[in-house]
PDB file of C-alpha atoms in Angstrom:
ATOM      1  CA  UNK A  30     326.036  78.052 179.697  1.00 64.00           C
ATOM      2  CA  UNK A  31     325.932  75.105 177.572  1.00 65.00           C
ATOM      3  CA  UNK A  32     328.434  72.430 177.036  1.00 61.00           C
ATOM      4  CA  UNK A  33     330.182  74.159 173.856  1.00 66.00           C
ATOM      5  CA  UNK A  34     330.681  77.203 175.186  1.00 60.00           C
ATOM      6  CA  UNK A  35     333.319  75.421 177.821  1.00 57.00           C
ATOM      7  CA  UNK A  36     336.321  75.168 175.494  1.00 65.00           C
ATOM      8  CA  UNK A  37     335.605  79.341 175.327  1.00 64.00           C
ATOM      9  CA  UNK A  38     335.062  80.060 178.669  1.00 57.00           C
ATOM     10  CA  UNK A  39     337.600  77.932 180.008  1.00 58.00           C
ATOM     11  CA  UNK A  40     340.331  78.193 177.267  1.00 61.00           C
ATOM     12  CA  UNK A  41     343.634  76.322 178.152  1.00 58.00           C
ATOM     13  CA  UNK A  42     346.085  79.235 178.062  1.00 53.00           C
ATOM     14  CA  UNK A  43     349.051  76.534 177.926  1.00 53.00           C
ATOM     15  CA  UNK A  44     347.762  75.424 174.893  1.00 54.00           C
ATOM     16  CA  UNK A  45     347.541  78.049 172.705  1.00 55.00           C
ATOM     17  CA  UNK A  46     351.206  76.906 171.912  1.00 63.00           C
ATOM     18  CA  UNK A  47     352.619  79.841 174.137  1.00 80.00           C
ATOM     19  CA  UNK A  48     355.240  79.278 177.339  1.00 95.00           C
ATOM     20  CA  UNK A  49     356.877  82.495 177.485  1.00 96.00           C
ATOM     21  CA  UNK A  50     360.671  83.183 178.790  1.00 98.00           C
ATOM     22  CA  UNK A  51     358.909  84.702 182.061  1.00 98.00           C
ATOM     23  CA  UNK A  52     356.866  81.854 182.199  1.00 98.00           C
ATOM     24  CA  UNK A  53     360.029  79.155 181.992  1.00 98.00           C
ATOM     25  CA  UNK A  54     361.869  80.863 184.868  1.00 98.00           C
ATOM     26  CA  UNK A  55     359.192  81.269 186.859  1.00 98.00           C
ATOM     27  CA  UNK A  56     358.472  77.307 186.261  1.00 98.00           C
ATOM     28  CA  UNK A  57     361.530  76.399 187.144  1.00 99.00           C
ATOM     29  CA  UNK A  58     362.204  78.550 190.081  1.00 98.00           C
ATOM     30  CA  UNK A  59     358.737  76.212 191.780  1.00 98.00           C
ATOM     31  CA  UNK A  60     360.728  73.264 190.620  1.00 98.00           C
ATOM     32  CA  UNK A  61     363.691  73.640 192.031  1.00 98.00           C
ATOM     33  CA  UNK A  62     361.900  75.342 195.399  1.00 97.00           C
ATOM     34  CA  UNK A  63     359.616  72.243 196.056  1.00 94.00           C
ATOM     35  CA  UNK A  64     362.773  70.248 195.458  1.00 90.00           C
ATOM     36  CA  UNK A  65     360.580  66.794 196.503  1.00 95.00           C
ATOM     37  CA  UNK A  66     356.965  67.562 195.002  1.00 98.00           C
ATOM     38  CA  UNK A  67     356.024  68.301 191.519  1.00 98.00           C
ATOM     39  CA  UNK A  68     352.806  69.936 190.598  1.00 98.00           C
ATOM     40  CA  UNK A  69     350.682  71.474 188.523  1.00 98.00           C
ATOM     41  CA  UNK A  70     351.726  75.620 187.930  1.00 98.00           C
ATOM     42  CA  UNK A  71     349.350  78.344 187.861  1.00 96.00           C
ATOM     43  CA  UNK A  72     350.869  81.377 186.566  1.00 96.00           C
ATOM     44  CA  UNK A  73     349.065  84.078 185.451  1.00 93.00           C
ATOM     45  CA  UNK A  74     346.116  83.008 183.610  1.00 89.00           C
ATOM     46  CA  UNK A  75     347.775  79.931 182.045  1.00 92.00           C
ATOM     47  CA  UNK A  76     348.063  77.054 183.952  1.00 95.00           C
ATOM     48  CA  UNK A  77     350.534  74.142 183.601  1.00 97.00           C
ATOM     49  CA  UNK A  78     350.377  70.535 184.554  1.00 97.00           C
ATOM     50  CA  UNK A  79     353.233  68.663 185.070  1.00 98.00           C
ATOM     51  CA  UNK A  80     353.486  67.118 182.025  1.00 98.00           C
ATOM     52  CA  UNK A  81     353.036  70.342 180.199  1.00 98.00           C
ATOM     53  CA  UNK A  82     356.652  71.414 182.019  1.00 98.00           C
ATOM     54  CA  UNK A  83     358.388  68.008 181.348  1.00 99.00           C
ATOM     55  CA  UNK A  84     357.988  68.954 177.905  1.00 98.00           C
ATOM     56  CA  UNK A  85     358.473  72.422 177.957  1.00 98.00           C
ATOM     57  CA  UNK A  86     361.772  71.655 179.714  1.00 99.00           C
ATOM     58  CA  UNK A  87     362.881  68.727 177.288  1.00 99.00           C
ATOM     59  CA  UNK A  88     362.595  70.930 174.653  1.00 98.00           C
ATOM     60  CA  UNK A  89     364.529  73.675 175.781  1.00 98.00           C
ATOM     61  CA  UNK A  90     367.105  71.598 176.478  1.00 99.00           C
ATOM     62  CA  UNK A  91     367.523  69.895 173.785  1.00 99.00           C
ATOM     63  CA  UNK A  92     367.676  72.919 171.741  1.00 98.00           C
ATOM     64  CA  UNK A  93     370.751  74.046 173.947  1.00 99.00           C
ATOM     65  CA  UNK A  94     372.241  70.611 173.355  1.00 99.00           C
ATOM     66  CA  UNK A  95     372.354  71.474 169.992  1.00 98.00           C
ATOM     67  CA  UNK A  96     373.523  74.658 170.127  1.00 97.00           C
ATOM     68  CA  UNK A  97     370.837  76.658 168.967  1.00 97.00           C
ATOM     69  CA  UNK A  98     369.345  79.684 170.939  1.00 95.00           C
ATOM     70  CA  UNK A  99     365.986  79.672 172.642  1.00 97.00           C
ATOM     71  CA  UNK A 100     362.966  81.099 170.608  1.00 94.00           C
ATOM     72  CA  UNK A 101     360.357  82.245 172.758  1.00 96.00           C
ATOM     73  CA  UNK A 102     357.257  81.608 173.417  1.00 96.00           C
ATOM     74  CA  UNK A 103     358.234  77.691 173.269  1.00 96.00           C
ATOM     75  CA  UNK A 104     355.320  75.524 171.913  1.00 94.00           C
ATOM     76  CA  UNK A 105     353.237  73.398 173.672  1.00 95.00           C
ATOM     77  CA  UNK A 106     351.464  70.445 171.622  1.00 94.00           C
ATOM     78  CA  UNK A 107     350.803  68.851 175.083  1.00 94.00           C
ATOM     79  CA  UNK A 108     351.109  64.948 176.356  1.00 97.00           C
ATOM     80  CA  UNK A 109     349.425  62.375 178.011  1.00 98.00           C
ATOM     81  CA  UNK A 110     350.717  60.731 181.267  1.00 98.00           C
ATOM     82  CA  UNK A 111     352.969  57.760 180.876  1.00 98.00           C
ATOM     83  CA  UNK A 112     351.575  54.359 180.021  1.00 97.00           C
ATOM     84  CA  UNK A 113     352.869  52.590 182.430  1.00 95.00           C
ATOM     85  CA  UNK A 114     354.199  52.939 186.414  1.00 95.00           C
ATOM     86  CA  UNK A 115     357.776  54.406 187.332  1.00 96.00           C
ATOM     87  CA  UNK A 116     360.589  51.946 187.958  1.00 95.00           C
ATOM     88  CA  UNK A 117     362.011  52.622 191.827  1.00 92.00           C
ATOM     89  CA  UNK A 118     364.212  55.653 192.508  1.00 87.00           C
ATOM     90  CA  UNK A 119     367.712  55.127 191.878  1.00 82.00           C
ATOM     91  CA  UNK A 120     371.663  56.245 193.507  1.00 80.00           C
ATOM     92  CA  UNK A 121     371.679  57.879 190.500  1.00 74.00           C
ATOM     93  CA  UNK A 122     371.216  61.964 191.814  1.00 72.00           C
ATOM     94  CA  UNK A 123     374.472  63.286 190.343  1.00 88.00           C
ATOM     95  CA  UNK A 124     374.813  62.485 186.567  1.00 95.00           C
ATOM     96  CA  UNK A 125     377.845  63.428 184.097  1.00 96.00           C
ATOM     97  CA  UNK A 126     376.671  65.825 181.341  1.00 98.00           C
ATOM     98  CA  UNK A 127     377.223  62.642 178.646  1.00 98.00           C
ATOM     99  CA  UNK A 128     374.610  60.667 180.609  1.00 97.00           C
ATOM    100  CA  UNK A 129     372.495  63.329 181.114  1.00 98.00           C
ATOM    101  CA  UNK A 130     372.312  65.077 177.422  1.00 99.00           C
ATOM    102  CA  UNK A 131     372.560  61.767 175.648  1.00 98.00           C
ATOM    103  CA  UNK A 132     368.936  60.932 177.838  1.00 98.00           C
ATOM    104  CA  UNK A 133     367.000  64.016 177.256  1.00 99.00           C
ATOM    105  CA  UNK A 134     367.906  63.923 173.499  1.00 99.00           C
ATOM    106  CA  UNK A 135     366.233  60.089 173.885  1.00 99.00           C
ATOM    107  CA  UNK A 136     363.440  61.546 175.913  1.00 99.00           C
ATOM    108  CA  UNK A 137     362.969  64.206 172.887  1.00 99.00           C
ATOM    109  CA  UNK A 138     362.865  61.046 170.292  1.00 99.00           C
ATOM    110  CA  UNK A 139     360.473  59.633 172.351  1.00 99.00           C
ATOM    111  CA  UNK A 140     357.638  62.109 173.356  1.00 98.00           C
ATOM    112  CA  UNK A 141     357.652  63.486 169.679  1.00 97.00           C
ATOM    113  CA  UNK A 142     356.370  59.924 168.521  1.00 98.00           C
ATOM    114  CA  UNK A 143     354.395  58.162 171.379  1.00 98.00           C
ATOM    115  CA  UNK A 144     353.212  62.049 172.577  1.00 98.00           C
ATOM    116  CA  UNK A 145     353.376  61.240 176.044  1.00 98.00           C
ATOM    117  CA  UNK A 146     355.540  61.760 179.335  1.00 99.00           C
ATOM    118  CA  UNK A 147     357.831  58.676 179.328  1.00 99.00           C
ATOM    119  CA  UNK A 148     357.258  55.837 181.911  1.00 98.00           C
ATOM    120  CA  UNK A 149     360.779  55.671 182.526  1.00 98.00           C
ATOM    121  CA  UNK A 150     363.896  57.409 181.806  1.00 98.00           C
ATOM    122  CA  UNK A 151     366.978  54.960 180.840  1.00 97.00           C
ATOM    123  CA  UNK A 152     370.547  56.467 181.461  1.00 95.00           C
ATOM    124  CA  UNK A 153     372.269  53.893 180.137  1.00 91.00           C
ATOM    125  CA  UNK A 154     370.993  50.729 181.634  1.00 92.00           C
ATOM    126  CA  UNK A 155     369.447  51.982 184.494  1.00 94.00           C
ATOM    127  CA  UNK A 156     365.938  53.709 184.450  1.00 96.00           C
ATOM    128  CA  UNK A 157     364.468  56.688 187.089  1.00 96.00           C
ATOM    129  CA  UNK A 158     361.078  58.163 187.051  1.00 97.00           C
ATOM    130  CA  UNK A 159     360.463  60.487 184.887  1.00 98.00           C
ATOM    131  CA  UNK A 160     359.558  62.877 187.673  1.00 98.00           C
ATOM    132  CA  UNK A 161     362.790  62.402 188.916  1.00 97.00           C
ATOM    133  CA  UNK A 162     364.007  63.771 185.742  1.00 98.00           C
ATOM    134  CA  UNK A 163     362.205  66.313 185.385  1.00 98.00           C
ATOM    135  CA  UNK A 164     364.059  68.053 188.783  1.00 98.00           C
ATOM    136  CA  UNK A 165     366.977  67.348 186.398  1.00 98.00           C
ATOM    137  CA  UNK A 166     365.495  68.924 183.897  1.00 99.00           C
ATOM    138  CA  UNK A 167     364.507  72.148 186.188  1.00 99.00           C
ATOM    139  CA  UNK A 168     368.272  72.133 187.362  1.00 98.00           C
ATOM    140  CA  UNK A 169     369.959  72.060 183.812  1.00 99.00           C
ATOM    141  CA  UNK A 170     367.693  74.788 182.675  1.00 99.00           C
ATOM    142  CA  UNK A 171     368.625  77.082 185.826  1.00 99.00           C
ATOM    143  CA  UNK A 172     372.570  76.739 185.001  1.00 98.00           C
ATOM    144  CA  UNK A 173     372.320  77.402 182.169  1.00 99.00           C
ATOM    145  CA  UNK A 174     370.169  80.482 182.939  1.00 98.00           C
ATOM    146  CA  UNK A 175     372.624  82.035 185.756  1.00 98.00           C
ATOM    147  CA  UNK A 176     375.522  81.152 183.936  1.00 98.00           C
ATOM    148  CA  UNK A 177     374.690  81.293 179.749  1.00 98.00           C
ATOM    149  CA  UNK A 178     375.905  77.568 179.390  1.00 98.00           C
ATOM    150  CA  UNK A 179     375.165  74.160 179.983  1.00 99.00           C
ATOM    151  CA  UNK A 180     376.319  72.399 182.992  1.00 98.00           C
ATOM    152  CA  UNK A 181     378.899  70.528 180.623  1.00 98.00           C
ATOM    153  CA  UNK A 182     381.553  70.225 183.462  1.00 97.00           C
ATOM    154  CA  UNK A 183     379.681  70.411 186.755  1.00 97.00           C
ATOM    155  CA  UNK A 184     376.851  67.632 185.701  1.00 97.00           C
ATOM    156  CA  UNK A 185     373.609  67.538 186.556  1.00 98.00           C
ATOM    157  CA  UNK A 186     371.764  66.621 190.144  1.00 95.00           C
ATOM    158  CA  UNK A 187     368.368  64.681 189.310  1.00 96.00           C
ATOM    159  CA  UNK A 188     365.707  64.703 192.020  1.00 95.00           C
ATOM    160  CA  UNK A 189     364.647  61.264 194.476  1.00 93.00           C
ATOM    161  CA  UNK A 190     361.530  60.325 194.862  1.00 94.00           C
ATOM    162  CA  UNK A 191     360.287  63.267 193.676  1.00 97.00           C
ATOM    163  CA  UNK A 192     356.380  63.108 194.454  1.00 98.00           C
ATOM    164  CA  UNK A 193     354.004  63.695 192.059  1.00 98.00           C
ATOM    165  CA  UNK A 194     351.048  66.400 194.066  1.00 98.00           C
ATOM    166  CA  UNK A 195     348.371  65.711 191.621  1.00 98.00           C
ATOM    167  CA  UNK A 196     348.000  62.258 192.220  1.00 97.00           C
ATOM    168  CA  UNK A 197     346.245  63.037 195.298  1.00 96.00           C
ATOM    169  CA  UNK A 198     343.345  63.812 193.442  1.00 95.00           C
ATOM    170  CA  UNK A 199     342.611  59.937 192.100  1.00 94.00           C
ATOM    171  CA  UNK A 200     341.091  57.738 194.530  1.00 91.00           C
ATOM    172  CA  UNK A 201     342.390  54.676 195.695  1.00 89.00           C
ATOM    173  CA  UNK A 202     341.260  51.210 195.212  1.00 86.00           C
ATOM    174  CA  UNK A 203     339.295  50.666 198.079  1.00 86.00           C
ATOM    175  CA  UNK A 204     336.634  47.985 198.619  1.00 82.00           C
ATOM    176  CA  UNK A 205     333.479  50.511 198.880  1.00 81.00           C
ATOM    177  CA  UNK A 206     334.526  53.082 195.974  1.00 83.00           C
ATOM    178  CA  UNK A 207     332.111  51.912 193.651  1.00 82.00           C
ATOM    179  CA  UNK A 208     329.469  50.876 195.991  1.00 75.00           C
ATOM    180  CA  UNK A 209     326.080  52.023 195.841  1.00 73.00           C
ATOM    181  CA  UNK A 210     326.277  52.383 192.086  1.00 76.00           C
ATOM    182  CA  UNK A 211     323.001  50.195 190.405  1.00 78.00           C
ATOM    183  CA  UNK A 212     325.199  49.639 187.610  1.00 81.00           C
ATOM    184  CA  UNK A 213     327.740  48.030 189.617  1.00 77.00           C
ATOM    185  CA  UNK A 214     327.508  44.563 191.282  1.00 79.00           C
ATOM    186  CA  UNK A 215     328.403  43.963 194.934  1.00 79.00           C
ATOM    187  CA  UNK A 216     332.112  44.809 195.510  1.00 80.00           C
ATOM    188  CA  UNK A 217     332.907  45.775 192.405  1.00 83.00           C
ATOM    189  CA  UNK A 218     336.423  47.547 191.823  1.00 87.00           C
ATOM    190  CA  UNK A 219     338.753  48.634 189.133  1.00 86.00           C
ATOM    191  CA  UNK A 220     341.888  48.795 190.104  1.00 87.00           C
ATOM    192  CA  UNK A 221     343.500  48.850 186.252  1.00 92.00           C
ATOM    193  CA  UNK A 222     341.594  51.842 185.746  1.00 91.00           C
ATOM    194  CA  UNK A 223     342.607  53.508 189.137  1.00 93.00           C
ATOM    195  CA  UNK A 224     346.037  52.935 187.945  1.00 93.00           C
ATOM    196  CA  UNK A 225     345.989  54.214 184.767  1.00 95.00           C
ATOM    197  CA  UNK A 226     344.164  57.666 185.907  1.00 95.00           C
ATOM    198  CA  UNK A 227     347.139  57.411 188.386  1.00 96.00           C
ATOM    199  CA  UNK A 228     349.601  57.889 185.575  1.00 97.00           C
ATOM    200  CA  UNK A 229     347.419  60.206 183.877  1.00 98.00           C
ATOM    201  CA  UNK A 230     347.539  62.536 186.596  1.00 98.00           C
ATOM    202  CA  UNK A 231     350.366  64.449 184.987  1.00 98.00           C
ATOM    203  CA  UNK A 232     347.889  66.501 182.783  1.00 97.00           C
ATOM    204  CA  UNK A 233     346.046  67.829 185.405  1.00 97.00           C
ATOM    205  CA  UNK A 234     345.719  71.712 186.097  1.00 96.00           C
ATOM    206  CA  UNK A 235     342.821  73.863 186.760  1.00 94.00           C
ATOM    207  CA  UNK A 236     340.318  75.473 184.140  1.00 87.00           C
ATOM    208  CA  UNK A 237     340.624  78.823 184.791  1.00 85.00           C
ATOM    209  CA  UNK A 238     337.800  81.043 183.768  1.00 80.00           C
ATOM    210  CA  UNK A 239     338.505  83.816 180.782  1.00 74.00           C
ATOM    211  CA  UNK A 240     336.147  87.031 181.299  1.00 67.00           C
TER     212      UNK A 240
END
């Protein structure tokens, strides 16, 4: 096995531009069961990281916003993690649908230019985490699945301090991390670095192997 034939081997299901109807529910249904944890989703032989559901999600319900009907399998260009850390959680967990659908068509706007999960999410003046908003997302998407429309009356609960499983896997910034590294002088640390695989913990997801 050589280093070329690892895109092969390991093909990203999730981005062959394919997340299927069965795929959504099923996505959503972890969502909204973790309620306080997102994480990366393996179904099937596709895996999805978070970041591959915030989008998935955004644009599903932004189509509904605009009245059109779901086309399935929903594309997947995929995003980085946000540049940037999340504000604080806010007493924001019940929104009005105006609030709500006026910041996911924002969200839209803004991961089809910068191509990446947002740092924040502003409704109105105030801004949550985007993981936060993403349990919104999850929750919009299952009214509207139960009951064939949007939540237009009823509103939409957001999640609170919604943690974000994959993080686990960076390391902190502790004083020995890099030690015993020649290239590194005595207590060397990076703690801008740390923090920026932090955000980028939203792509993660296993390789999984293709026989």
């Amino acid at each position: 096995m050589t280093a070329s034939d690892l895109p092969t081997i390991y093909r990203d299901g999730a981005r062959t531009g394919e997340a299927s109807e069965q795929d959504l529910t099923e996505m959503v249904g972890r969502l909204l069961s973790a309620k306080v944890t997102a994480n990366y989703q393996v179904i099937g032989d596709r895996a999805y990281s978070a970041a591959d559901q915030f989008e998935v999600l955004t644009a599903a319900i932004g189509s509904l916003i605009e009245g059109k009907k779901l086309r399935f399998p929903i594309r997947i260009e995929g995003l980085l993690g946000p540049d940037g850390a999340p504000p604080a959680a806010q007493e924001l967990e019940r929104l009005r649908w105006p609030a709500f659908r006026d910041a996911v068509l924002d969200v839209r706007d803004y991961i089809k230019t910068e191509r990446r999960v947002p740092a924040r999410v502003f409704i109105g003046p105030d801004a949550v985490p985007p993981v936060d908003f993403l349990a919104g997302l999850a929750a919009a998407y299952e009214h509207y699945r139960k009951n064939g429309v949007l939540p237009l009356q009823e509103g939409v609960t957001l999640g609170k301090n919604v943690e974000l499983l994959p993080i686990r896997y960076i390391a902190k910034d502790t004083p020995g991390l890099f030690g015993g590294w020649v290239i590194h002088k005595e207590g060397f640390r990076a703690p801008k670095i740390l923090e920026v695989a932090r955000q980028q913990a939203w792509t993660l997801k296993p390789a999984i192997r293709k026989e």
